[in-house]
Short mmCIF file of C-alpha atoms in Angstrom, two decimals:
data_model
loop_
_atom_site.label_atom_id
_atom_site.label_comp_id
_atom_site.label_asym_id
_atom_site.label_seq_id
_atom_site.Cartn_x
_atom_site.Cartn_y
_atom_site.Cartn_z
CA MET A 1 8.27 28.32 -1.65
CA VAL A 2 8.98 24.62 -1.98
CA PRO A 3 12.60 23.81 -1.04
CA TRP A 4 14.95 22.12 -3.52
CA LEU A 5 16.87 19.28 -1.90
CA GLY A 6 20.50 18.84 -2.76
CA LEU A 7 22.11 15.49 -2.43
CA ASP A 8 22.87 15.83 1.31
CA ASP A 9 19.96 18.05 2.30
CA PRO A 10 17.48 16.62 4.84
CA PHE A 11 13.74 16.79 4.38
CA PRO A 12 12.11 19.80 5.98
CA PRO A 13 9.52 19.23 8.72
CA VAL A 14 6.28 17.92 7.22
CA GLU A 15 4.38 20.90 8.79
CA ARG A 16 6.01 23.06 6.11
CA ALA A 17 4.19 21.23 3.29
CA LEU A 18 1.87 23.46 1.21
CA GLY A 19 -1.52 23.99 2.74
CA ALA A 20 -5.08 23.38 1.47
CA MET A 21 -5.34 26.76 -0.18
CA SER A 22 -2.33 26.21 -2.38
CA GLY A 23 -2.37 24.66 -5.82
CA ALA A 24 -0.57 21.55 -4.56
CA PRO A 25 -1.65 20.79 -0.96
CA GLY A 26 0.77 18.49 0.72
CA LEU A 27 3.76 19.27 -1.47
CA LEU A 28 6.83 19.41 0.78
CA ALA A 29 9.93 19.47 -1.37
CA ALA A 30 11.51 18.65 -4.72
CA SER A 31 14.78 17.03 -5.74
CA ALA A 32 16.65 15.86 -8.82
CA ASP A 33 17.24 12.32 -7.48
CA LEU A 34 15.27 9.27 -6.30
CA LEU A 35 18.06 7.40 -4.51
CA PRO A 36 17.00 4.40 -2.46
CA TRP A 37 18.41 5.83 0.79
CA ARG A 38 16.39 9.01 0.40
CA LEU A 39 13.31 7.02 -0.53
CA ALA A 40 13.65 4.92 2.67
CA ASP A 41 14.23 8.03 4.76
CA ALA A 42 11.11 9.62 3.29
CA TYR A 43 8.88 6.73 4.26
CA ARG A 44 10.18 6.69 7.81
CA ARG A 45 9.10 10.33 8.01
CA GLY A 46 5.67 9.85 6.47
CA ILE A 47 6.67 11.29 3.10
CA PHE A 48 6.26 9.81 -0.32
CA PRO A 49 7.26 10.68 -3.92
CA TRP A 50 4.66 11.37 -6.67
CA TYR A 51 5.53 13.01 -9.95
CA SER A 52 5.38 12.49 -13.71
CA ASP A 53 7.98 12.11 -16.43
CA GLY A 54 9.63 15.44 -17.16
CA GLN A 55 9.11 16.74 -13.60
CA PRO A 56 11.59 16.82 -10.76
CA VAL A 57 11.01 14.24 -7.96
CA LEU A 58 8.16 15.75 -5.89
CA TRP A 59 7.83 14.77 -2.24
CA TRP A 60 4.49 14.86 -0.45
CA SER A 61 3.00 14.79 3.03
CA PRO A 62 -0.74 15.67 2.77
CA ASP A 63 -2.99 16.74 5.57
CA PRO A 64 -5.30 14.88 6.18
CA ARG A 65 -3.92 11.46 5.41
CA MET A 66 -5.95 8.54 4.06
CA ILE A 67 -5.46 5.33 6.04
CA LEU A 68 -6.98 1.85 6.34
CA VAL A 69 -7.17 0.27 9.73
CA PRO A 70 -7.02 -3.53 9.20
CA ASP A 71 -9.81 -4.19 11.74
CA GLU A 72 -12.04 -1.73 9.81
CA PHE A 73 -11.63 -3.39 6.41
CA LYS A 74 -15.09 -3.86 4.90
CA VAL A 75 -15.74 -7.31 3.40
CA SER A 76 -18.85 -7.03 1.26
CA PRO A 77 -21.06 -10.07 0.70
CA SER A 78 -19.75 -10.38 -2.86
CA LEU A 79 -16.07 -10.13 -1.76
CA ARG A 80 -16.70 -12.63 0.99
CA LYS A 81 -18.04 -15.08 -1.62
CA THR A 82 -15.02 -14.44 -3.83
CA LEU A 83 -12.59 -14.98 -1.01
CA LYS A 84 -14.22 -18.31 -0.04
CA ARG A 85 -13.87 -19.40 -3.67
CA VAL A 86 -10.23 -18.46 -3.67
CA LEU A 87 -9.67 -20.44 -0.53
CA ARG A 88 -11.64 -23.46 -1.82
CA GLU A 89 -10.44 -23.74 -5.45
CA PRO A 90 -6.82 -24.82 -6.11
CA ASN A 91 -6.51 -22.84 -9.35
CA TRP A 92 -6.48 -19.65 -7.26
CA GLU A 93 -3.27 -18.65 -5.43
CA VAL A 94 -2.01 -15.74 -3.41
CA ARG A 95 1.71 -15.25 -3.57
CA VAL A 96 3.95 -12.80 -1.69
CA ASP A 97 7.02 -11.26 -3.21
CA PHE A 98 7.03 -13.71 -6.18
CA ASP A 99 7.08 -11.11 -8.96
CA PHE A 100 7.58 -7.69 -7.42
CA ALA A 101 8.82 -5.90 -10.50
CA GLY A 102 6.06 -7.49 -12.63
CA VAL A 103 3.41 -6.13 -10.24
CA MET A 104 4.95 -2.68 -10.45
CA ARG A 105 4.96 -2.79 -14.26
CA ALA A 106 1.34 -3.99 -14.31
CA CYS A 107 0.35 -1.14 -12.00
CA ALA A 108 2.11 1.29 -14.33
CA GLN A 109 0.16 -0.04 -17.32
CA SER A 110 -3.23 -0.12 -15.57
CA PRO A 111 -5.50 2.72 -16.78
CA ARG A 112 -6.65 5.15 -14.04
CA ARG A 113 -9.78 7.25 -14.31
CA GLY A 114 -8.91 10.89 -14.90
CA GLN A 115 -5.20 10.21 -15.43
CA ARG A 116 -3.13 10.24 -18.54
CA GLY A 117 0.03 8.17 -18.54
CA THR A 118 1.55 6.93 -15.31
CA TRP A 119 3.64 8.22 -12.41
CA ILE A 120 5.28 4.74 -12.04
CA THR A 121 8.19 5.45 -14.31
CA ALA A 122 11.35 3.34 -14.90
CA GLU A 123 13.08 5.46 -12.23
CA ILE A 124 10.31 4.69 -9.77
CA ILE A 125 10.53 0.94 -10.54
CA ASP A 126 14.27 0.95 -10.08
CA ALA A 127 14.09 2.76 -6.70
CA TYR A 128 11.34 0.60 -5.25
CA SER A 129 13.02 -2.56 -6.58
CA ALA A 130 16.09 -1.57 -4.55
CA LEU A 131 13.85 -1.28 -1.43
CA PHE A 132 12.43 -4.77 -2.33
CA ARG A 133 15.89 -6.29 -2.52
CA SER A 134 16.66 -4.83 0.93
CA GLY A 135 13.47 -6.34 2.37
CA HIS A 136 11.59 -3.04 2.73
CA ALA A 137 9.07 -3.37 -0.20
CA HIS A 138 6.62 -6.17 -0.81
CA SER A 139 4.10 -7.38 -3.36
CA ILE A 140 0.92 -9.34 -2.67
CA GLU A 141 -0.18 -11.16 -5.87
CA THR A 142 -3.35 -12.85 -7.03
CA TRP A 143 -2.73 -15.75 -9.43
CA HIS A 144 -5.30 -17.81 -11.35
CA ASP A 145 -4.43 -20.87 -13.43
CA GLY A 146 -0.75 -20.03 -13.16
CA ARG A 147 -1.15 -16.42 -14.35
CA ARG A 148 -0.75 -13.27 -12.32
CA VAL A 149 -4.10 -11.49 -12.61
CA GLY A 150 -3.87 -8.79 -9.94
CA GLY A 151 -1.88 -7.49 -7.03
CA LEU A 152 -0.52 -4.62 -5.06
CA TYR A 153 2.80 -3.37 -3.77
CA GLY A 154 3.99 -1.19 -1.00
CA VAL A 155 6.73 -0.34 1.51
CA ALA A 156 7.18 -1.76 4.98
CA PHE A 157 9.25 -0.50 7.87
CA GLY A 158 8.86 -2.03 11.36
CA ARG A 159 5.17 -2.34 12.04
CA MET A 160 3.98 0.07 9.37
CA PHE A 161 2.88 -0.68 5.78
CA PHE A 162 2.66 2.09 3.18
CA GLY A 163 0.44 1.08 0.32
CA GLU A 164 1.46 2.30 -3.13
CA SER A 165 -0.60 0.95 -6.02
CA MET A 166 -2.75 -2.02 -7.10
CA TYR A 167 -4.13 -3.41 -10.33
CA ALA A 168 -6.52 -6.14 -11.56
CA ASP A 169 -6.72 -7.91 -14.89
CA VAL A 170 -9.84 -9.86 -13.70
CA SER A 171 -12.71 -8.78 -11.46
CA ASP A 172 -11.81 -8.49 -7.77
CA ALA A 173 -8.21 -9.62 -8.23
CA SER A 174 -6.82 -6.50 -6.57
CA LYS A 175 -9.37 -6.80 -3.71
CA ILE A 176 -8.25 -10.41 -3.14
CA ALA A 177 -4.65 -9.18 -2.79
CA LEU A 178 -5.72 -6.39 -0.50
CA ALA A 179 -7.77 -8.82 1.64
CA ALA A 180 -4.72 -11.11 1.94
CA LEU A 181 -2.60 -8.16 3.01
CA VAL A 182 -5.19 -7.03 5.58
CA GLY A 183 -5.50 -10.56 6.92
CA HIS A 184 -1.74 -10.82 7.27
CA LEU A 185 -1.40 -7.44 8.99
CA ARG A 186 -4.32 -8.23 11.34
CA GLU A 187 -2.56 -11.40 12.43
CA HIS A 188 0.53 -9.42 13.36
CA ARG A 189 -1.53 -6.58 14.99
CA LEU A 190 -0.43 -3.78 12.66
CA GLU A 191 -2.69 -0.86 13.35
CA MET A 192 -2.60 1.15 10.14
CA ILE A 193 -2.05 0.94 6.35
CA ASP A 194 -1.07 4.21 4.74
CA CYS A 195 -3.26 4.89 1.65
CA GLN A 196 -1.84 8.41 1.06
CA GLN A 197 -4.81 10.19 -0.50
CA ASN A 198 -8.58 9.86 -0.38
CA THR A 199 -10.38 7.87 -3.06
CA SER A 200 -13.95 6.61 -3.21
CA HIS A 201 -12.65 3.14 -3.81
CA LEU A 202 -10.59 3.07 -0.65
CA ALA A 203 -13.42 4.65 1.35
CA SER A 204 -15.75 1.88 0.16
CA LEU A 205 -13.33 -0.68 1.64
CA GLY A 206 -13.17 1.07 5.04
CA GLY A 207 -10.47 3.71 4.46
CA ARG A 208 -10.71 7.06 6.26
CA GLU A 209 -8.85 10.20 6.77
CA ILE A 210 -6.87 11.24 9.89
CA ALA A 211 -4.96 14.36 10.77
CA ARG A 212 -1.34 14.41 9.52
CA SER A 213 -0.12 15.01 13.03
CA ALA A 214 -1.75 11.77 14.26
CA PHE A 215 -0.45 9.88 11.26
CA ILE A 216 3.15 11.09 11.73
CA ALA A 217 3.02 10.32 15.45
CA HIS A 218 1.98 6.75 14.67
CA VAL A 219 4.57 6.34 11.93
CA ARG A 220 7.39 7.40 14.21
CA ARG A 221 6.41 4.74 16.76
CA ALA A 222 5.63 2.00 14.21
CA VAL A 223 8.78 2.19 12.07
CA ALA A 224 10.91 1.85 15.21
CA GLU A 225 9.39 -1.56 15.96
CA PRO A 226 10.92 -4.90 14.80
CA PRO A 227 9.79 -5.94 11.34
CA ILE A 228 7.11 -8.62 10.84
CA PRO A 229 7.57 -11.75 8.66
CA TRP A 230 6.22 -11.72 5.05
CA GLN A 231 4.57 -14.81 3.67
CA PHE A 232 1.00 -15.79 2.68
CA ASP A 233 -1.02 -17.34 5.57
CA LYS A 234 -4.10 -19.06 4.14
CA GLY A 235 -5.57 -19.27 7.67
CA ALA A 236 -5.33 -15.45 8.05
CA LEU A 237 -7.31 -14.93 4.86
CA ALA A 238 -9.85 -17.54 5.96
CA ARG A 239 -10.36 -15.83 9.31
CA LEU A 240 -10.93 -12.55 7.53
CA ALA A 241 -13.35 -14.08 5.03
CA HIS A 242 -15.44 -15.58 7.88
CA ARG A 243 -15.20 -12.56 10.21
CA GLY A 244 -18.54 -11.32 11.40
CA GLU A 245 -20.49 -14.23 10.05
CA SER A 246 -23.33 -15.45 12.27
CA ALA A 247 -23.37 -19.16 13.16
CA GLY A 248 -27.13 -19.20 12.65
CA PRO A 249 -30.37 -17.44 13.54
CA HIS A 250 -29.75 -18.13 17.23
CA GLY A 251 -25.94 -18.15 17.12
CA ASN A 252 -25.86 -21.93 17.79
CA GLY A 253 -24.83 -23.16 14.33
CA ARG A 254 -28.26 -24.64 13.43
#
């Protein structure tokens, strides 16, 4: 039985979420509201909302949990070439927190394979925008010729980043934003990005699953740490783009 949360009710322990044999593995609780304070409390506990229009707010903590370790991010040869072009050509830009609500709306309008409609409703946009105004949500945006062509958004507490959604209007635009995020988090030694649930796309970029118990233990430590700064560092993206490259056949640059 999934508990219904009244206005002042705390979240149940994540171990009480529905198991793998249920029809909704990871479902922990439901509520009528998506208030910013409850949303912030959820993330600090490794819980996130996911529901559709016409449903109550559904709160989830799946087991296992999909994560991306920044040092394990896979830069394919084609993405490496793209990142070098972005760094080299002035008509490409990466911006942080320039158009957060616009990124959310673009993610909501982006078609998803196997999905009808979107879970990023007006209520979701309002709640996450409140977290953005308080400094706990961020967008990483890819711009080309003065137009936003891709990006992602997520939630940050302490030294933990919880990824939410991404979109691309042109090829690789979302991967550029993700690479910029990974480069930034590597510079500040963040150990983990929450990706929530397993997808083949995330796995191709280096994402993997870990046990919920390990994930929650890390979140409890990470969210208690001081927050990191948020701005685009071109050098961090350059270091990521060149990571693992050989200097030459003998490693001497010739």
